PDB file of C-alpha atoms in Angstrom:
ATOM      1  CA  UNK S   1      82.122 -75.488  18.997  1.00 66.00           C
ATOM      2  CA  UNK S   2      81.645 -72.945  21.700  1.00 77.00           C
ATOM      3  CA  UNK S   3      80.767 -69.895  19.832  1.00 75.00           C
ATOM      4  CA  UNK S   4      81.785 -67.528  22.562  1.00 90.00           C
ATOM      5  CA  UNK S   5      85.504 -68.957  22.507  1.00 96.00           C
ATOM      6  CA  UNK S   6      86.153 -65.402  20.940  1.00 97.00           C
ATOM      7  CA  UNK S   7      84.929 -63.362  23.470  1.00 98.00           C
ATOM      8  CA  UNK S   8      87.143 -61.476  25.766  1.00 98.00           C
ATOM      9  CA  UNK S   9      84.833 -60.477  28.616  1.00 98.00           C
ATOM     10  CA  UNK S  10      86.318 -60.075  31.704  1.00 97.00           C
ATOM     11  CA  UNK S  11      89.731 -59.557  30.492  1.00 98.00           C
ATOM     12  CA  UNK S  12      92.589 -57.101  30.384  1.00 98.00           C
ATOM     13  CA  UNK S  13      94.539 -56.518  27.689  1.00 98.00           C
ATOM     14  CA  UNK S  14      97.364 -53.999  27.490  1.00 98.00           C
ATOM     15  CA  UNK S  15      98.609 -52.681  24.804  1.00 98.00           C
ATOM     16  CA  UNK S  16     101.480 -51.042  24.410  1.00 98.00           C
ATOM     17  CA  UNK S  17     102.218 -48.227  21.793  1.00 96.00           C
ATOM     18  CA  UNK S  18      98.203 -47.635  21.463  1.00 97.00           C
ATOM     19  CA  UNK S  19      97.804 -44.320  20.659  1.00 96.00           C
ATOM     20  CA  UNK S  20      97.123 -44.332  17.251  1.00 92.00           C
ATOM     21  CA  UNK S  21      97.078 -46.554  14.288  1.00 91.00           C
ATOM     22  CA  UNK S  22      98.081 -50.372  14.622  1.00 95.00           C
ATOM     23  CA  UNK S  23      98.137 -50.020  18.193  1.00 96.00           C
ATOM     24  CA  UNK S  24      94.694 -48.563  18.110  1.00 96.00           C
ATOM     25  CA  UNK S  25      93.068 -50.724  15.775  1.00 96.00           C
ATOM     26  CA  UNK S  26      94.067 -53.330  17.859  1.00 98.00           C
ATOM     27  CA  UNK S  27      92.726 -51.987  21.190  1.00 98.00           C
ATOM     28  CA  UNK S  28      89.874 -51.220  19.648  1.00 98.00           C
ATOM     29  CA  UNK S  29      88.843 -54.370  18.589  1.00 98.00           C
ATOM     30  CA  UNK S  30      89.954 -56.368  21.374  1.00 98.00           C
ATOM     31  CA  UNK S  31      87.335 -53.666  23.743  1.00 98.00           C
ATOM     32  CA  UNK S  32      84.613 -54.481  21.436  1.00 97.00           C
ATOM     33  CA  UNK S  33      85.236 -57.847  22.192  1.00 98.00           C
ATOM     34  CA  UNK S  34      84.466 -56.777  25.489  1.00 98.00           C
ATOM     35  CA  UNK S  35      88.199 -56.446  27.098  1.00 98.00           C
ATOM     36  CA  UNK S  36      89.115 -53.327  29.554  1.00 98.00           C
ATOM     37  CA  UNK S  37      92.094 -51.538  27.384  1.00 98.00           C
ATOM     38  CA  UNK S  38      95.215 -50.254  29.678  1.00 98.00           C
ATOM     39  CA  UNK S  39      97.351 -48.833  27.317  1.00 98.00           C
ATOM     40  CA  UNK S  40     100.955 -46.504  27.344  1.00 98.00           C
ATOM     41  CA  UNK S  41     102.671 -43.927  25.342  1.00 97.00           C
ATOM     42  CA  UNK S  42     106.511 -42.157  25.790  1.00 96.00           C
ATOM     43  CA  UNK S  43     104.557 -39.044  25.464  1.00 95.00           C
ATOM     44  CA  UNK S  44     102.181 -37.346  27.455  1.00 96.00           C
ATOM     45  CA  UNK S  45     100.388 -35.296  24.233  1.00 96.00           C
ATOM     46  CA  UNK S  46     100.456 -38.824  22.078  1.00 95.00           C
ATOM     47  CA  UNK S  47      98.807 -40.169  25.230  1.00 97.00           C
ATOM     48  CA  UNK S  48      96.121 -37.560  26.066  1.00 96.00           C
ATOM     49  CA  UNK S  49      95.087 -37.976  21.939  1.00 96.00           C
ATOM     50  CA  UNK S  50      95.169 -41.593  22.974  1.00 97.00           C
ATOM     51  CA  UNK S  51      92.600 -40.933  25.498  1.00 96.00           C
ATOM     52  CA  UNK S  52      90.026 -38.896  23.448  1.00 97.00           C
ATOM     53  CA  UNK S  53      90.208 -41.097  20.854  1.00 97.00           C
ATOM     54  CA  UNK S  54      89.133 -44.256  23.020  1.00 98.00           C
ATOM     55  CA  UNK S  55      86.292 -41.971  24.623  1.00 97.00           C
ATOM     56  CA  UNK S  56      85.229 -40.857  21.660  1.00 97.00           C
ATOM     57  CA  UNK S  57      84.429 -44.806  20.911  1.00 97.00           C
ATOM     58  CA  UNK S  58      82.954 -45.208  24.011  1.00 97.00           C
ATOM     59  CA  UNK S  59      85.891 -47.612  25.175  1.00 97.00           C
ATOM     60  CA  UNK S  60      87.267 -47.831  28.678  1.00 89.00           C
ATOM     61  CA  UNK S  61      90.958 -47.648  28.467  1.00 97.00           C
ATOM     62  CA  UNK S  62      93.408 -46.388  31.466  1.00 98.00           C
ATOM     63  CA  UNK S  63      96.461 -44.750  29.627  1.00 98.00           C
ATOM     64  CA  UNK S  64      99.373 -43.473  31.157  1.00 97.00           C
ATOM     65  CA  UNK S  65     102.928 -42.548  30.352  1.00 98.00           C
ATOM     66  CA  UNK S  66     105.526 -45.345  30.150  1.00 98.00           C
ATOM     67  CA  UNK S  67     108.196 -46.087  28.329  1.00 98.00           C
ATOM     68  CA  UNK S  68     108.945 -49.763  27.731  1.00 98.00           C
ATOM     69  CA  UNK S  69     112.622 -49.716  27.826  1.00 98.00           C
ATOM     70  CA  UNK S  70     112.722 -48.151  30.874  1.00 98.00           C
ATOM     71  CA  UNK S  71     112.490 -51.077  33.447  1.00 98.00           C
ATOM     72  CA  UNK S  72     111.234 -48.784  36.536  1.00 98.00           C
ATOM     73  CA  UNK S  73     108.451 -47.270  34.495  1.00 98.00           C
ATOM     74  CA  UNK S  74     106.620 -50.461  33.111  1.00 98.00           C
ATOM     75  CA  UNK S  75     107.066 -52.227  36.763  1.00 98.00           C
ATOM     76  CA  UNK S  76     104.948 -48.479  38.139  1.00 98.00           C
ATOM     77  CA  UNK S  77     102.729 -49.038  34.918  1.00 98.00           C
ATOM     78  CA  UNK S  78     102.038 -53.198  35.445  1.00 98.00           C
ATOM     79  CA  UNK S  79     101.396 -52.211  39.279  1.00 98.00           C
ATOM     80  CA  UNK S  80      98.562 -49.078  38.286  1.00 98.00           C
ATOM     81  CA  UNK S  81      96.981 -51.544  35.843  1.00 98.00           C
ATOM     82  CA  UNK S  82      96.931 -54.307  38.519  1.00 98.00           C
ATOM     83  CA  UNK S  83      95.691 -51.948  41.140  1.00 98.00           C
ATOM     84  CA  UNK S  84      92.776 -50.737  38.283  1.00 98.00           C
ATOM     85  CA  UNK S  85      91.874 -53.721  37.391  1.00 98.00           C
ATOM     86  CA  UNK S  86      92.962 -56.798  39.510  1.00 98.00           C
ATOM     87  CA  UNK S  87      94.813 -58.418  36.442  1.00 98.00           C
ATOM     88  CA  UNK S  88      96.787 -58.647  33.000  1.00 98.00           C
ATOM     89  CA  UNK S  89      95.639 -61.576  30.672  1.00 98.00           C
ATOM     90  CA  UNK S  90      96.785 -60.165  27.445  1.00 99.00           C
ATOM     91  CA  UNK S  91     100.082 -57.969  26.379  1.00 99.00           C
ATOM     92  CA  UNK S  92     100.179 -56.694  22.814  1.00 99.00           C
ATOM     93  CA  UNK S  93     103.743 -55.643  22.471  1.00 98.00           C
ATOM     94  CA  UNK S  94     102.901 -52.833  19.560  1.00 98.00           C
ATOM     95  CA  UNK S  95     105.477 -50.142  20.525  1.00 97.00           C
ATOM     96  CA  UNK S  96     108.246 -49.723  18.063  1.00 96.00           C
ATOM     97  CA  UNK S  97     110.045 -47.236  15.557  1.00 95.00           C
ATOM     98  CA  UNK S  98     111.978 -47.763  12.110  1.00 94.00           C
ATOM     99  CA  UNK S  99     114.505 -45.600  10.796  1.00 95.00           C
ATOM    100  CA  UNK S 100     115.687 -45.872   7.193  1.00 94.00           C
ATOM    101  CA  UNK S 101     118.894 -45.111   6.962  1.00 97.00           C
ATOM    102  CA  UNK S 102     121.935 -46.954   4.777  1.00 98.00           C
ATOM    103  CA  UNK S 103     123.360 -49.538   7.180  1.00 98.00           C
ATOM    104  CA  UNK S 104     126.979 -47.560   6.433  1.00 98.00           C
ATOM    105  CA  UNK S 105     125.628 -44.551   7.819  1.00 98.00           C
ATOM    106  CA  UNK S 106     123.878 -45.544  10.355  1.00 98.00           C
ATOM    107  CA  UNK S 107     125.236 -44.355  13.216  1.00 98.00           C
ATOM    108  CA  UNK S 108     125.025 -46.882  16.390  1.00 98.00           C
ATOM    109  CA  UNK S 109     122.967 -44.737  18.439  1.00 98.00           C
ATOM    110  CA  UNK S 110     120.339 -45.022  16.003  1.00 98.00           C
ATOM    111  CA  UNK S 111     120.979 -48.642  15.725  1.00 98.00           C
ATOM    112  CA  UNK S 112     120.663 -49.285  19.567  1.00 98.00           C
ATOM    113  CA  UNK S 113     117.694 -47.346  19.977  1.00 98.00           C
ATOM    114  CA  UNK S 114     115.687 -49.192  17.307  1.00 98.00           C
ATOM    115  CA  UNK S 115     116.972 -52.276  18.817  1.00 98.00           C
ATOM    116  CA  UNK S 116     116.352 -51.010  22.225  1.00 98.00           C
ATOM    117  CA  UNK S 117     112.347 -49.843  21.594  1.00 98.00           C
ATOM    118  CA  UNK S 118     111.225 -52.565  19.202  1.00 98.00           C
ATOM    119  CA  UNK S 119     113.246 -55.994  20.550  1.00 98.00           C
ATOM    120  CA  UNK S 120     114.337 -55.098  24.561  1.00 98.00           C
ATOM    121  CA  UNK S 121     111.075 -53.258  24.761  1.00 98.00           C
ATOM    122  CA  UNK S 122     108.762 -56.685  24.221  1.00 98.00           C
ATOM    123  CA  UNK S 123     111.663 -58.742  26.207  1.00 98.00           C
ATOM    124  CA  UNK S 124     111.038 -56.170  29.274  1.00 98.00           C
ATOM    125  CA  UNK S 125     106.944 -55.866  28.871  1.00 98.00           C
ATOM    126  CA  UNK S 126     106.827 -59.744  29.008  1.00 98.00           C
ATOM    127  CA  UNK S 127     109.122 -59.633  31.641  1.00 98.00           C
ATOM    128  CA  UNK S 128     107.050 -57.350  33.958  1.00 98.00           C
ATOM    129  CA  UNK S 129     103.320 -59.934  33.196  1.00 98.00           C
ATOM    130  CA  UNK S 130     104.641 -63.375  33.166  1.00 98.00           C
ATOM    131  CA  UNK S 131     105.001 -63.850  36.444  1.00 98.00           C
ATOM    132  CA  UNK S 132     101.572 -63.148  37.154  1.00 98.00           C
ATOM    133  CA  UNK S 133     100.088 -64.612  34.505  1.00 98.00           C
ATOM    134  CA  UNK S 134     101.746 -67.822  35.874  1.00 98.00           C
ATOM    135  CA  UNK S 135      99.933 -67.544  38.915  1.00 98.00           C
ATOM    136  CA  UNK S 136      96.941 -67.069  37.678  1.00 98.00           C
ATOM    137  CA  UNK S 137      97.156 -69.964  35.217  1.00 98.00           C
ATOM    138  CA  UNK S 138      96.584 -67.915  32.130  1.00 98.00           C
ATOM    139  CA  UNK S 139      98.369 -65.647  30.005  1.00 98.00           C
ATOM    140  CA  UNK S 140      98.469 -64.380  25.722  1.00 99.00           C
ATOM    141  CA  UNK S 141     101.661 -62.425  24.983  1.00 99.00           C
ATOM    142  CA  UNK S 142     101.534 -60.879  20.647  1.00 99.00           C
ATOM    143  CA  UNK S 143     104.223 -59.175  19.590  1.00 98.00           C
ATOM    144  CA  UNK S 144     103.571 -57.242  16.566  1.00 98.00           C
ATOM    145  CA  UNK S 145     106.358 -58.574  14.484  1.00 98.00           C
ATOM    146  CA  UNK S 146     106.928 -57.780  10.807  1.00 96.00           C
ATOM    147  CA  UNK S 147     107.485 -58.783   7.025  1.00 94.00           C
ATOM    148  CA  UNK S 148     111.247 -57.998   7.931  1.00 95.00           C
ATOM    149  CA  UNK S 149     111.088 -60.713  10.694  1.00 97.00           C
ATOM    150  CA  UNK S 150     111.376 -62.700   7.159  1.00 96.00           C
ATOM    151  CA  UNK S 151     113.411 -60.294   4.807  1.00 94.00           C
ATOM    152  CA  UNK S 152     115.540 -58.157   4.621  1.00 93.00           C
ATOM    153  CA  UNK S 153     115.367 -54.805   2.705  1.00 91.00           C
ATOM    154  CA  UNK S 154     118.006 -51.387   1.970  1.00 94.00           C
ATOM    155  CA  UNK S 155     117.721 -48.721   4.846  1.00 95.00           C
ATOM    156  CA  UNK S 156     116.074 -51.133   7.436  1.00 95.00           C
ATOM    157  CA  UNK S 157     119.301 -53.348   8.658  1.00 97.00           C
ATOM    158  CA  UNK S 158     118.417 -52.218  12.614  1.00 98.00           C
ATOM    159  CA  UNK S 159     114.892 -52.714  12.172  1.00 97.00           C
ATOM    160  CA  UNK S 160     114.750 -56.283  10.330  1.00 98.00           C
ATOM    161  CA  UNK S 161     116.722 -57.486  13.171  1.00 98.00           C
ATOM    162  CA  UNK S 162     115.026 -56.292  15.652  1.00 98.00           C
ATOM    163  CA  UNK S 163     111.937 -57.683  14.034  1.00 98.00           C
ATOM    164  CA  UNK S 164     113.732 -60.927  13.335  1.00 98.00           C
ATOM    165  CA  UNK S 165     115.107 -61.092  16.899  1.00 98.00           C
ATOM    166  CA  UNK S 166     111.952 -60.302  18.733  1.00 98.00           C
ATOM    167  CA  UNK S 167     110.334 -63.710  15.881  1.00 98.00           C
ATOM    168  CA  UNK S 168     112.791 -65.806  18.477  1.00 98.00           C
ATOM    169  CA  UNK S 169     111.871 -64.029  21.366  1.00 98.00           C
ATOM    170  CA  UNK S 170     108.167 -65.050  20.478  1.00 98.00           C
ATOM    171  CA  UNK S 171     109.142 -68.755  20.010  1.00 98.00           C
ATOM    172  CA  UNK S 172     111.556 -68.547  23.194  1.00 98.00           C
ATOM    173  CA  UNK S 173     108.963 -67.041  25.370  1.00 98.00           C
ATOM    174  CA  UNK S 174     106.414 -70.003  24.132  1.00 98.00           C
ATOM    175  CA  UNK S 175     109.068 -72.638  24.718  1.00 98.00           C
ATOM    176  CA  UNK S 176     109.403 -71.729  28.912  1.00 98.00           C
ATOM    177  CA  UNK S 177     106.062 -70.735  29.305  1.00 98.00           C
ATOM    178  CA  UNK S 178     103.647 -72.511  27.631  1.00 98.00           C
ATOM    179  CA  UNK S 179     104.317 -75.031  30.405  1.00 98.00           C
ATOM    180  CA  UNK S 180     102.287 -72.139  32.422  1.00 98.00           C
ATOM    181  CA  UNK S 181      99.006 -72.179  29.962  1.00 98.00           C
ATOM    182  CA  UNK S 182     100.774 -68.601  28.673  1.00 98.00           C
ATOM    183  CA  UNK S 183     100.321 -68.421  24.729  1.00 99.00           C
ATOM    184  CA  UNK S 184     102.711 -66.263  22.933  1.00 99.00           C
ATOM    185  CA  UNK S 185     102.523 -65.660  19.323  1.00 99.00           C
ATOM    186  CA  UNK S 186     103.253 -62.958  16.828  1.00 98.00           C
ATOM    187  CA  UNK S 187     101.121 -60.986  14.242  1.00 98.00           C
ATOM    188  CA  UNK S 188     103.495 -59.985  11.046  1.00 98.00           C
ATOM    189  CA  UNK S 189     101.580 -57.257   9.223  1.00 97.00           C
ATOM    190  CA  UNK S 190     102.367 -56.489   5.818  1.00 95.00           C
ATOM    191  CA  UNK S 191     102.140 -52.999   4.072  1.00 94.00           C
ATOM    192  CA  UNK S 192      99.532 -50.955   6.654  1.00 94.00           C
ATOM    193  CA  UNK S 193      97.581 -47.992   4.748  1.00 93.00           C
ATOM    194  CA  UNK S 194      97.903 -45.610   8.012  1.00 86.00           C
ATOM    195  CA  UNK S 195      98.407 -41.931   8.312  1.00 81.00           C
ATOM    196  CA  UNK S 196     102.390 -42.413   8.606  1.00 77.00           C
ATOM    197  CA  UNK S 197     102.346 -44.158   5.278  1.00 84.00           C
ATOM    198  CA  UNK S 198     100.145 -41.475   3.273  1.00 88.00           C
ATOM    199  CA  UNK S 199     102.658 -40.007   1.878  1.00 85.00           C
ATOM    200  CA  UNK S 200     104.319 -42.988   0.119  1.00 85.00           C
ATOM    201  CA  UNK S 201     100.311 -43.912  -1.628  1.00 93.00           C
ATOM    202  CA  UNK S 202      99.244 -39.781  -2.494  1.00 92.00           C
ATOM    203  CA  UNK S 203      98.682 -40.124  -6.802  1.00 91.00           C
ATOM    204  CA  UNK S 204     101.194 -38.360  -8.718  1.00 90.00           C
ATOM    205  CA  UNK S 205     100.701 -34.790 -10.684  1.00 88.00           C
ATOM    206  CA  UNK S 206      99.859 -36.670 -13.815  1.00 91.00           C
ATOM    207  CA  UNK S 207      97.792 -39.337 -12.170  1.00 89.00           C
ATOM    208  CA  UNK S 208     100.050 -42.295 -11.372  1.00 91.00           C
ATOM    209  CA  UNK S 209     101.035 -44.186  -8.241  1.00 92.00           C
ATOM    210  CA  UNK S 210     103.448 -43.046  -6.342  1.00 93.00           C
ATOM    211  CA  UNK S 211     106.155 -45.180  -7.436  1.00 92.00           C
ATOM    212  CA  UNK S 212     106.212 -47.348  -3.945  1.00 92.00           C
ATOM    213  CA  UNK S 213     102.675 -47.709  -3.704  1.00 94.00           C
ATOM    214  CA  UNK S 214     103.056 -49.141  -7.466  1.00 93.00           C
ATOM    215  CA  UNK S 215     105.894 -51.411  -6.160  1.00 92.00           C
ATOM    216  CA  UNK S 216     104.129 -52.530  -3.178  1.00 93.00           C
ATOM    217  CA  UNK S 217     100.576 -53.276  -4.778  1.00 94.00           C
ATOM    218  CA  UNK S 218     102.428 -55.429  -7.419  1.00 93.00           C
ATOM    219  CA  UNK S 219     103.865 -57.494  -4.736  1.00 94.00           C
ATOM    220  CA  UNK S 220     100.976 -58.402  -3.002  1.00 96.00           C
ATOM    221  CA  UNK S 221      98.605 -60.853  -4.387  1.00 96.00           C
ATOM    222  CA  UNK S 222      95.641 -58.949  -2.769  1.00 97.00           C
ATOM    223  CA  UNK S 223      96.191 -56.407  -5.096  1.00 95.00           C
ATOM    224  CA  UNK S 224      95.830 -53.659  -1.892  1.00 96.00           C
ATOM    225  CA  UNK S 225      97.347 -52.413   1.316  1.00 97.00           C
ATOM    226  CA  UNK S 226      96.060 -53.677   3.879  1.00 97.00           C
ATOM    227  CA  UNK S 227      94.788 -51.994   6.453  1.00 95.00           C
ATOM    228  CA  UNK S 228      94.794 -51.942  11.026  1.00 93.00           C
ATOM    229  CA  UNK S 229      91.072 -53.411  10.650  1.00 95.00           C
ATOM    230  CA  UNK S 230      92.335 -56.539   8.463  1.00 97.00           C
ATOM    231  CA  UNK S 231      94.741 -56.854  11.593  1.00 97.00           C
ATOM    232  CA  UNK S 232      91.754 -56.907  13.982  1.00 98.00           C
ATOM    233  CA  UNK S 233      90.306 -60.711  13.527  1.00 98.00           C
ATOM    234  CA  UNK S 234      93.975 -62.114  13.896  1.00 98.00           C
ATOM    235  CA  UNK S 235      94.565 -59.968  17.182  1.00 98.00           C
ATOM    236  CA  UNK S 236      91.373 -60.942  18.620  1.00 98.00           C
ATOM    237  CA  UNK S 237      92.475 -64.739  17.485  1.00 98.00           C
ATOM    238  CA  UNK S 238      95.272 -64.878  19.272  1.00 98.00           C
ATOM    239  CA  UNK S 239      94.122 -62.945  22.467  1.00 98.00           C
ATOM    240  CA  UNK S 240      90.887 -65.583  22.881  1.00 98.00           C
ATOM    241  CA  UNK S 241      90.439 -68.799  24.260  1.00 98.00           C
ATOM    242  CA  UNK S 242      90.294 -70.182  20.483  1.00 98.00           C
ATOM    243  CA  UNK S 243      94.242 -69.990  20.318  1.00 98.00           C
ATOM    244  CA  UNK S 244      94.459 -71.811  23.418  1.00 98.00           C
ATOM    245  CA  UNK S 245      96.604 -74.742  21.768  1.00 98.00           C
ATOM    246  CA  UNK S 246      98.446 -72.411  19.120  1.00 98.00           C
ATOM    247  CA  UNK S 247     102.136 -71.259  20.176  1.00 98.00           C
ATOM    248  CA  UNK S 248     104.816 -70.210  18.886  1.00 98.00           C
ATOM    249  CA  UNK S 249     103.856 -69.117  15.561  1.00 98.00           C
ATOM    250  CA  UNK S 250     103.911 -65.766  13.938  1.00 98.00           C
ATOM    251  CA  UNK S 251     100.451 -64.899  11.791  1.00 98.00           C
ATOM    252  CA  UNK S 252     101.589 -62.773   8.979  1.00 98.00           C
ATOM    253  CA  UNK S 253      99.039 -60.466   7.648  1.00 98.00           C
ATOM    254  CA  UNK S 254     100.365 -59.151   4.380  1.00 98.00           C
ATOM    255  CA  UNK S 255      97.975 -60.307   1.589  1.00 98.00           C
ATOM    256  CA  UNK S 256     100.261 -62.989   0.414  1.00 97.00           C
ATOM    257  CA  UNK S 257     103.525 -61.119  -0.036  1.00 96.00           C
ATOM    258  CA  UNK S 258     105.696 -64.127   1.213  1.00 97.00           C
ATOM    259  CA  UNK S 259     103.740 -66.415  -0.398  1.00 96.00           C
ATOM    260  CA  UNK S 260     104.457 -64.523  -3.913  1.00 96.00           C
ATOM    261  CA  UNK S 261     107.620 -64.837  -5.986  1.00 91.00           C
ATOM    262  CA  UNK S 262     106.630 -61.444  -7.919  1.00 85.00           C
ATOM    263  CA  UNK S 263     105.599 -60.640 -11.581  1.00 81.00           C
ATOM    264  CA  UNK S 264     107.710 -61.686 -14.059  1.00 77.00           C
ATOM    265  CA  UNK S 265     109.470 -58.226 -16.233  1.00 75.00           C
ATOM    266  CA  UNK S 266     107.277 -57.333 -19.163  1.00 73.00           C
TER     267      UNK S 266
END
């Protein structure tokens, strides 16, 4: 076994979304596996935070504002990258958004949008690289897809099927161009301890979980959260030359949650 079939020298890996938290961890470990980061955010102030926080690891990542349903704007941020760096070998389609709200009053703005940012988003990303990942013979495409790819929940009806849609798109993209040597797979994390989720794992006034973080530990036969570095090993997986022959498949990451039935009521 080749024990460099891990390393990503040489190659470019965008990723979108990477400003801060999955999308970071991910970038992060896919530079210190010696890939040039090119990476976007909808907002110029997420982006320049983006940028510090790269520098301050001593990564070289070009940044620069996109937003990935907008069709115009990836094409101008595909052509910078090329022009940067020559090439685009590996798209991590991280960008997305949830909103909880009761599928009754959900209005269908809100519906659209999460459909539009974390399904139509990948669909136009891909879109914008395949082509030139078919000529240059090589391509990995990972969408960061989800539990709710799987199941369903209360509050998340416009996110679990945009999840579960863009589990389809994964396969759909592997089934016209893996023809091409492109790989595209999914990563499904489970419950990630990250800033935005604080709030739902602070201790109570008289010491106990909060309720969710109770609900969600008992669920998961790791007995944790997980958290964006136990994401890190699968990314880097699935953007080397080790995955060459894997496609297709979503890697969930959740510390056995859909593996576990649940404790029985005391």
């Amino acid at each position: 076994m080749d024990k460099n079939m891990f390393s990503l020298e040489g190659k470019v890996a965008w990723v979108t979304g990477a400003t801060y938290g999955i999308g970071f961890g991910i970038a992060s470990a896919l530079a210190k596996m010696g890939a040039k980061i090119a990476f976007n955010d909808r907002n110029q102030e997420k982006l320049e935070q983006g940028i510090n926080s790269y520098k301050e690891l001593g990564i070289e990542a070009f940044g620069k504002v996109c937003d990935v349903t907008k069709e115009n704007e990836v094409k101008e941020f595909v052509d910078a990258v090329i022009e940067k760096y020559g090439h685009i070998d590996i798209l991590v389609n991280n960008a997305g958004i949830i909103k909880r709200i009761p599928m009754v009053d959900m209005s269908c703005e809100d519906f659209r949008q999460v459909i539009d940012i974390d399904l139509v988003g990948p669909f136009i990303c891909s879109k914008a690289v395949i082509p030139s990942m078919i000529k240059q013979g090589h391509g990995k495409i990972i969408n960061i897809c989800s539990m709710m790819s799987e199941l369903g929940r209360e509050t998340v009806s416009a996110y679990a099927a945009a999840k579960g849609g863009l589990k389809m798109l994964t396969r759909n993209i592997c089934s016209e161009y893996g023809q091409y040597n492109i790989q595209c797979n999914g990563i499904g994390p489970g419950y990630i301890a990250t800033p935005q989720t604080a709030p739902l794992r602070e201790r109570q006034a008289d010491g106990s979980r909060h309720p969710f973080d109770a609900f969600i530990v008992s669920k998961t036969p790791a007995n944790r959260w997980g958290t964006p570095e136990d994401l890190q090993g699968p990314a880097i997986f699935l953007a080397s030359d080790a995955s060459n022959f894997v496609n297709g498949h979503i890697l969930y990451v959740d510390g056995g949650i859909l593996a576990y039935i649940g404790k029985q009521p005391q």
